[in-house]
mmCIF file of C-alpha atoms in Angstrom:
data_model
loop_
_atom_site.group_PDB
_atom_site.id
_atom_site.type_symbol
_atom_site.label_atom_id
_atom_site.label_comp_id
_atom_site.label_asym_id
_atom_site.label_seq_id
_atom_site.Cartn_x
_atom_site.Cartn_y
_atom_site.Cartn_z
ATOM 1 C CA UNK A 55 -142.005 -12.630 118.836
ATOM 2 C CA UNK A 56 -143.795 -12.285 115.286
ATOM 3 C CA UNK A 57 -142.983 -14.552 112.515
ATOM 4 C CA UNK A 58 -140.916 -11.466 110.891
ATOM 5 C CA UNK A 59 -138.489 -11.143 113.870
ATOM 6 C CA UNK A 60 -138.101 -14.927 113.886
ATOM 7 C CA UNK A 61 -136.770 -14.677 110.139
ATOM 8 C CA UNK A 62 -134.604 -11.554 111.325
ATOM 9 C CA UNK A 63 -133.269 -13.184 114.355
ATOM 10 C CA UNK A 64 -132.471 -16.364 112.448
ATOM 11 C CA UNK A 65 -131.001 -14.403 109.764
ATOM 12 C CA UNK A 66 -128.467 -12.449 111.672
ATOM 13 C CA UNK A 67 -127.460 -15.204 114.117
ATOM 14 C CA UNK A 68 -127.361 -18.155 110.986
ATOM 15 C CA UNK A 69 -126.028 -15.392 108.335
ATOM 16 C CA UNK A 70 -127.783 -16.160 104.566
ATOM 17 C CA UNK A 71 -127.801 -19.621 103.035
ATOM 18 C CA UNK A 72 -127.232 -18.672 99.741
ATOM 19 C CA UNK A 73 -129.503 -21.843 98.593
ATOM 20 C CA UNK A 74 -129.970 -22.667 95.122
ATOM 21 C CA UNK A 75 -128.755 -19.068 93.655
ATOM 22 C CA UNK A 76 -127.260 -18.848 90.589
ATOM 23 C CA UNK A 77 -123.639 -19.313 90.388
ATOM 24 C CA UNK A 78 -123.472 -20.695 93.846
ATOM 25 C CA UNK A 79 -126.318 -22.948 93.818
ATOM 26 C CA UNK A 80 -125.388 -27.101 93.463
ATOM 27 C CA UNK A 81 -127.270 -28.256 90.941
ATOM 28 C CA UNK A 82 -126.154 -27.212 87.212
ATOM 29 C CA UNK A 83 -129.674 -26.772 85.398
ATOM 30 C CA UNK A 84 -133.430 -25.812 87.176
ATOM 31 C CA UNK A 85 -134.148 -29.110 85.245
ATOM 32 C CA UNK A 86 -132.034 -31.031 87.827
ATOM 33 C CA UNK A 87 -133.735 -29.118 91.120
ATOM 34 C CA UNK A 88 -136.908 -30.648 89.082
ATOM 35 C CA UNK A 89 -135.614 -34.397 88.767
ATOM 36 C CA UNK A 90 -134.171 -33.984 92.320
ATOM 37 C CA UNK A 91 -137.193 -32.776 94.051
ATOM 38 C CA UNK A 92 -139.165 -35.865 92.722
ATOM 39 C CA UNK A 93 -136.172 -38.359 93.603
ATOM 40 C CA UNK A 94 -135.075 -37.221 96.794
ATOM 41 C CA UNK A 95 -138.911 -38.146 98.237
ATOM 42 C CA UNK A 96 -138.824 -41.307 100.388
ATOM 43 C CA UNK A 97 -134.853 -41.572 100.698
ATOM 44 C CA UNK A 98 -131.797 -39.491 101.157
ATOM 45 C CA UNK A 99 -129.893 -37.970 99.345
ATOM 46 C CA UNK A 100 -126.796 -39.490 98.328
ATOM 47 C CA UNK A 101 -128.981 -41.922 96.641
ATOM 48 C CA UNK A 102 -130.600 -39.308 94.793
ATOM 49 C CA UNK A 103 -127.237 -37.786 93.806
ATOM 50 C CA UNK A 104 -126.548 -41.241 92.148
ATOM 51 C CA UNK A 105 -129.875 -41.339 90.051
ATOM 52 C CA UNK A 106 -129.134 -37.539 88.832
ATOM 53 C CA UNK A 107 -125.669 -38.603 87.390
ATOM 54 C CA UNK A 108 -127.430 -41.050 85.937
ATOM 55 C CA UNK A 109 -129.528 -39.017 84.216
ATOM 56 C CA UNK A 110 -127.364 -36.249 83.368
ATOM 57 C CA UNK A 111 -125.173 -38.766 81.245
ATOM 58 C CA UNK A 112 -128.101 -40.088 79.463
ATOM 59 C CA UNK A 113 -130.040 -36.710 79.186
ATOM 60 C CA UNK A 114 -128.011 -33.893 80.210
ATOM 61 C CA UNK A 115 -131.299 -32.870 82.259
ATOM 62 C CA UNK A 116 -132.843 -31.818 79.005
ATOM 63 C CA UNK A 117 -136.690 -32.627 79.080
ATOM 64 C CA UNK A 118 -136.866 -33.227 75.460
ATOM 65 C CA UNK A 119 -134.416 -36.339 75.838
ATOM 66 C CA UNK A 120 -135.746 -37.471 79.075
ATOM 67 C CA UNK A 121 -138.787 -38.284 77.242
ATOM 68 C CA UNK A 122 -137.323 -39.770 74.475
ATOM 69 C CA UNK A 123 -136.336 -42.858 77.169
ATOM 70 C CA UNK A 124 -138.559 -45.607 77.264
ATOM 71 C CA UNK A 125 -140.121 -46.340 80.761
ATOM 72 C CA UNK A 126 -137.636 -49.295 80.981
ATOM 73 C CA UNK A 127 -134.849 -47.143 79.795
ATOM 74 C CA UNK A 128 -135.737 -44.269 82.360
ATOM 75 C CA UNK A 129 -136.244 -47.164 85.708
ATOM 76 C CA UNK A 130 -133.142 -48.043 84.947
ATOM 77 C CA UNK A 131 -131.582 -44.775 85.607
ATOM 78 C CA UNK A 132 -133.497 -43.842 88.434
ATOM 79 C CA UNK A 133 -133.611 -47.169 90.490
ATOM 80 C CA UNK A 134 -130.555 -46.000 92.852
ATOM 81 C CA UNK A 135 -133.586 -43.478 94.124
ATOM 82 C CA UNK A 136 -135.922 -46.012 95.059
ATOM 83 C CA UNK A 137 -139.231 -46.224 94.663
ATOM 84 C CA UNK A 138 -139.151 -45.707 91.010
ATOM 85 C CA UNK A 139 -142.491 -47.425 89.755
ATOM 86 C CA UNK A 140 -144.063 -43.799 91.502
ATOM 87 C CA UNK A 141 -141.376 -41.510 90.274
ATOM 88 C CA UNK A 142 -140.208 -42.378 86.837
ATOM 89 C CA UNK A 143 -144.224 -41.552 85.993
ATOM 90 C CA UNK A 144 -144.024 -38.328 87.898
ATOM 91 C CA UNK A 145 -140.808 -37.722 86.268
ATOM 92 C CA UNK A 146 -142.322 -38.288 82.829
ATOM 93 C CA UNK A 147 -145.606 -35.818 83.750
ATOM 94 C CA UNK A 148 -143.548 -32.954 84.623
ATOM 95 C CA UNK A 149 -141.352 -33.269 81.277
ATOM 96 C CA UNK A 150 -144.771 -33.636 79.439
ATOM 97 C CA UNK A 151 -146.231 -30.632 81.309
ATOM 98 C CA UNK A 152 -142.812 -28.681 80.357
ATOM 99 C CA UNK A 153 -143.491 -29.625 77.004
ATOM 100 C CA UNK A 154 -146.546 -27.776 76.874
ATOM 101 C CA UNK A 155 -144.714 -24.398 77.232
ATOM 102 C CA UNK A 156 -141.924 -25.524 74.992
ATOM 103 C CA UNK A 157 -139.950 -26.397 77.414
ATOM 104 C CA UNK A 158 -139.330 -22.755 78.237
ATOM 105 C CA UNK A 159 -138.728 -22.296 81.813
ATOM 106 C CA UNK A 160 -139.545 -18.226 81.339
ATOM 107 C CA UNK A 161 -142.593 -19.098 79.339
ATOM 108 C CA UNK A 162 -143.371 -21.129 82.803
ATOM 109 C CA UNK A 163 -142.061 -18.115 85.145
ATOM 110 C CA UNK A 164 -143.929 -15.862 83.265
ATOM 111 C CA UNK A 165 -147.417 -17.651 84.241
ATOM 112 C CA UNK A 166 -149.147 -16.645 88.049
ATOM 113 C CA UNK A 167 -147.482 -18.154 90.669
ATOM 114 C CA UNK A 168 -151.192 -20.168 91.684
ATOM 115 C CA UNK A 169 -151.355 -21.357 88.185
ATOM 116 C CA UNK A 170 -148.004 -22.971 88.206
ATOM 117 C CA UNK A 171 -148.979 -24.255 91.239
ATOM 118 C CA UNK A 172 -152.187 -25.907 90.661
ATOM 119 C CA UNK A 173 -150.780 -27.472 87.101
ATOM 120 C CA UNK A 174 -148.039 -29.244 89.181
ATOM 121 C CA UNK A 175 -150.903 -30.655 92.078
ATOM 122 C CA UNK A 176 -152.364 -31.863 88.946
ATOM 123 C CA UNK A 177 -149.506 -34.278 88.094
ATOM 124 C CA UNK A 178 -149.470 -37.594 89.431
ATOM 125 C CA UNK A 179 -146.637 -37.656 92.428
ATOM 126 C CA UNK A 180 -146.196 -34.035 92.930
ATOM 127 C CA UNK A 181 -148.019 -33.167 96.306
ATOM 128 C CA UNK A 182 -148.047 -29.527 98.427
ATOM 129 C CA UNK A 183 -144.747 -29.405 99.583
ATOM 130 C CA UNK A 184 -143.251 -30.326 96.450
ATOM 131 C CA UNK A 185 -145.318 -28.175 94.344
ATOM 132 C CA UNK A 186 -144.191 -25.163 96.508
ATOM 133 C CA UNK A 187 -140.689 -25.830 96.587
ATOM 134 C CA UNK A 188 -140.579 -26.489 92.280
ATOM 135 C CA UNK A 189 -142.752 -22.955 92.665
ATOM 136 C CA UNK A 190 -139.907 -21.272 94.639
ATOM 137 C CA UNK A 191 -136.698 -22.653 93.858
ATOM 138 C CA UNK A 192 -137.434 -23.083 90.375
ATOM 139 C CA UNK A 193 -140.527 -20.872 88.691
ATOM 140 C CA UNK A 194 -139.130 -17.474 91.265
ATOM 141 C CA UNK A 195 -142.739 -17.166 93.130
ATOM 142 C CA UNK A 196 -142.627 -16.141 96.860
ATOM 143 C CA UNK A 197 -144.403 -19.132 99.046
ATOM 144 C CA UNK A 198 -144.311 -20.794 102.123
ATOM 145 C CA UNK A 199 -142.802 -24.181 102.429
ATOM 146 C CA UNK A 200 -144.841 -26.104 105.426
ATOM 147 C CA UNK A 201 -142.346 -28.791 105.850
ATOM 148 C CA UNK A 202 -141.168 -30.795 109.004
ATOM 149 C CA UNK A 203 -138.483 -28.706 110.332
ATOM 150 C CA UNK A 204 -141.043 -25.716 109.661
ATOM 151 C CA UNK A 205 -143.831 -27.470 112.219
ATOM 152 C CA UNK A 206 -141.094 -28.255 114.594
ATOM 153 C CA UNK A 207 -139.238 -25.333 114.746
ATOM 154 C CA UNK A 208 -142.656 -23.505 115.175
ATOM 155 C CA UNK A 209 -144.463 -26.058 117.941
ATOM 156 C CA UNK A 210 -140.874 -25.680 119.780
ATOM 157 C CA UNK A 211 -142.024 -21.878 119.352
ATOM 158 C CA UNK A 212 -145.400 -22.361 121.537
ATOM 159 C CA UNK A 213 -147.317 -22.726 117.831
ATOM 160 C CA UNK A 214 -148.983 -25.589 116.590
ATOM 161 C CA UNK A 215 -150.012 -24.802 113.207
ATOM 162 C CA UNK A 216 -153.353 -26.492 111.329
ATOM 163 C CA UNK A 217 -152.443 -30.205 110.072
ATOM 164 C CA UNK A 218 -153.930 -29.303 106.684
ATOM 165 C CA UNK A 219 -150.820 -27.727 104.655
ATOM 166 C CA UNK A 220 -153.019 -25.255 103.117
ATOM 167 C CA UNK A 221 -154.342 -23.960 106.475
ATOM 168 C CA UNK A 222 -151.294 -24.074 108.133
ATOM 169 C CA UNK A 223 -149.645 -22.225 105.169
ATOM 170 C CA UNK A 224 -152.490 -19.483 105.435
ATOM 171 C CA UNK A 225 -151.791 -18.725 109.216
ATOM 172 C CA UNK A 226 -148.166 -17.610 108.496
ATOM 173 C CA UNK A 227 -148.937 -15.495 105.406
ATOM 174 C CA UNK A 228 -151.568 -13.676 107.578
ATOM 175 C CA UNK A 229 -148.775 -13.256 109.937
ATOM 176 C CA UNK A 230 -146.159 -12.347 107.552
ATOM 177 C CA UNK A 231 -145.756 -9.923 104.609
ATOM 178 C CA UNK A 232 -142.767 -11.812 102.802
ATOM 179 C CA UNK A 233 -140.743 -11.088 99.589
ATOM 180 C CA UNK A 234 -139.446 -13.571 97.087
ATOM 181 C CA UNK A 235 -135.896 -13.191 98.690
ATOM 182 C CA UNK A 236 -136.714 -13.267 102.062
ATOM 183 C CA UNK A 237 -139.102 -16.877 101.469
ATOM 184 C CA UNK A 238 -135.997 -18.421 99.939
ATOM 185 C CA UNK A 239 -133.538 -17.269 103.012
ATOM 186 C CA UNK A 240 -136.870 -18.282 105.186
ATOM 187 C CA UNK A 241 -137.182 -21.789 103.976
ATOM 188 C CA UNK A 242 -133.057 -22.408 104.013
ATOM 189 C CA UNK A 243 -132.501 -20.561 107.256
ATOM 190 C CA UNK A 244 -135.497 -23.341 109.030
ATOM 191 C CA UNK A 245 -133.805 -26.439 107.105
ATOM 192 C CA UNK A 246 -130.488 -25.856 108.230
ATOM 193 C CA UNK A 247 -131.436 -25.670 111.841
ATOM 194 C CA UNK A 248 -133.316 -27.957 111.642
ATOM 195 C CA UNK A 249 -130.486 -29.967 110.260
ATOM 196 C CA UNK A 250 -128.251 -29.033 113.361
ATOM 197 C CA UNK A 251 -130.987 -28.883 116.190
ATOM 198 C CA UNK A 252 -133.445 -32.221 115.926
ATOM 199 C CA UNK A 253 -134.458 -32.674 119.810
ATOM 200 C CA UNK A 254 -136.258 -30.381 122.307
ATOM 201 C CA UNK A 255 -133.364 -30.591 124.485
ATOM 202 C CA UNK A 256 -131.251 -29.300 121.667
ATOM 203 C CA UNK A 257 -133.459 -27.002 120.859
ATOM 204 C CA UNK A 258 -133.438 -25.855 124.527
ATOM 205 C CA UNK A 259 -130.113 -24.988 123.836
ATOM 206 C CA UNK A 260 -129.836 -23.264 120.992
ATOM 207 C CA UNK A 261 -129.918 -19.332 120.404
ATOM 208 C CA UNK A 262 -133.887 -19.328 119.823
ATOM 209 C CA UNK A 263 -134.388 -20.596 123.329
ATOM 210 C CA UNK A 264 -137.313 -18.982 125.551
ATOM 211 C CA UNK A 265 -138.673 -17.380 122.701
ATOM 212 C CA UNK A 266 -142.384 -17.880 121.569
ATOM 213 C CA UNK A 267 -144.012 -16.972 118.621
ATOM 214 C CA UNK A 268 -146.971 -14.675 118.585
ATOM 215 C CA UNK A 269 -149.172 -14.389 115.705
ATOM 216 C CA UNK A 270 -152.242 -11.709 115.376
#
């Protein structure tokens, strides 16, 4: 089985996600996928979803007044999240690198998907997996999200990908022609089951049973 029948075959049996689209997507503003994608790293997210009401009352996810809070100010709204003395700094970065394009996500979306991506590396916190997901769910680029449920789901598969993200990343776009749509459904489709299917013995029993992947 190639990587492309995979997505097929979890797309028909799963049906789409519908993650993070507009007008059915959770989060109000791309400004709170932002805040949330630094918060939710290191706990869960119910915490998270405390630290973003938080911060919608005293910013209303605007950049401009998130950086008008003094570090102090900001902990303080963030410390349901944990690990705050790393994330109100990263938090802080981001709104500063915003600034930079006036705080104009199109201005942003508008820039090469590896530029976006190598600005964000640059900021203090923001790592691969992060980076791509701000790059996708936020900036519209097409990427591949090598997360957990992503090596699982594929060493269940008979694959073990590269432990360096950006290798591993680089063996399935050689093995798969992807669009912006179908990296989105990708991505959502391998979370959710991985959500629902966490063992081997679960996994034994689930619909992608006996199959192996195959790449060229």
């Amino acid at each position: 089985m190639t990587i492309d029948e995979l997505y097929h075959l979890m797309l028909t049996t799963m049906g789409p996600q519908h993650w993070l689209e507009p007008g059915v997507a959770p989060a109000e503003t791309p400004w709170e996928i932002l805040w949330g994608g630094v918060l939710v790293q290191n706990t869960n997210w119910r915490n998270v979803d405390y630290a973003l009401e938080n911060l919608k009352q005293a910013t209303q996810f605007e950049p401009r007044r998130l950086l008008e809070l003094s570090s102090a100010e900001l902990t303080t709204l963030v410390k349901p999240a944990g690990f705050y003395t790393r994330k109100v700094p990263t938090l802080q970065g981001l709104a500063q690198w915003s600034g930079q394009y006036e705080f104009d996500l199109a201005k942003i979306r508008a820039l090469p998907a590896a530029q976006i991506r190598r600005e964000l590396k640059a900021l203090k916190g923001i790592g691969d997996e992060t980076a791509d997901y701000f790059t996708m769910y936020v900036f519209n680029k097409p990427t591949i999200i090598v997360d957990t449920y992503l090596r699982r789901l594929f060493s269940w598969l008979g694959l073990t990908l590269p432990s360096s993200y950006v290798k591993a990343q680089a063996v399935i776009a050689a093995n798969w022609d992807c669009d912006f749509t179908m990296a989105r459904e990708f991505h959502a489709l391998i979370v959710e089951f991985g959500k629902q299917v966490k063992s081997a013995s679960a996994f034994q029993q689930s619909f992608l049973a006996d199959q192996q992947l195959h790449l060229h």
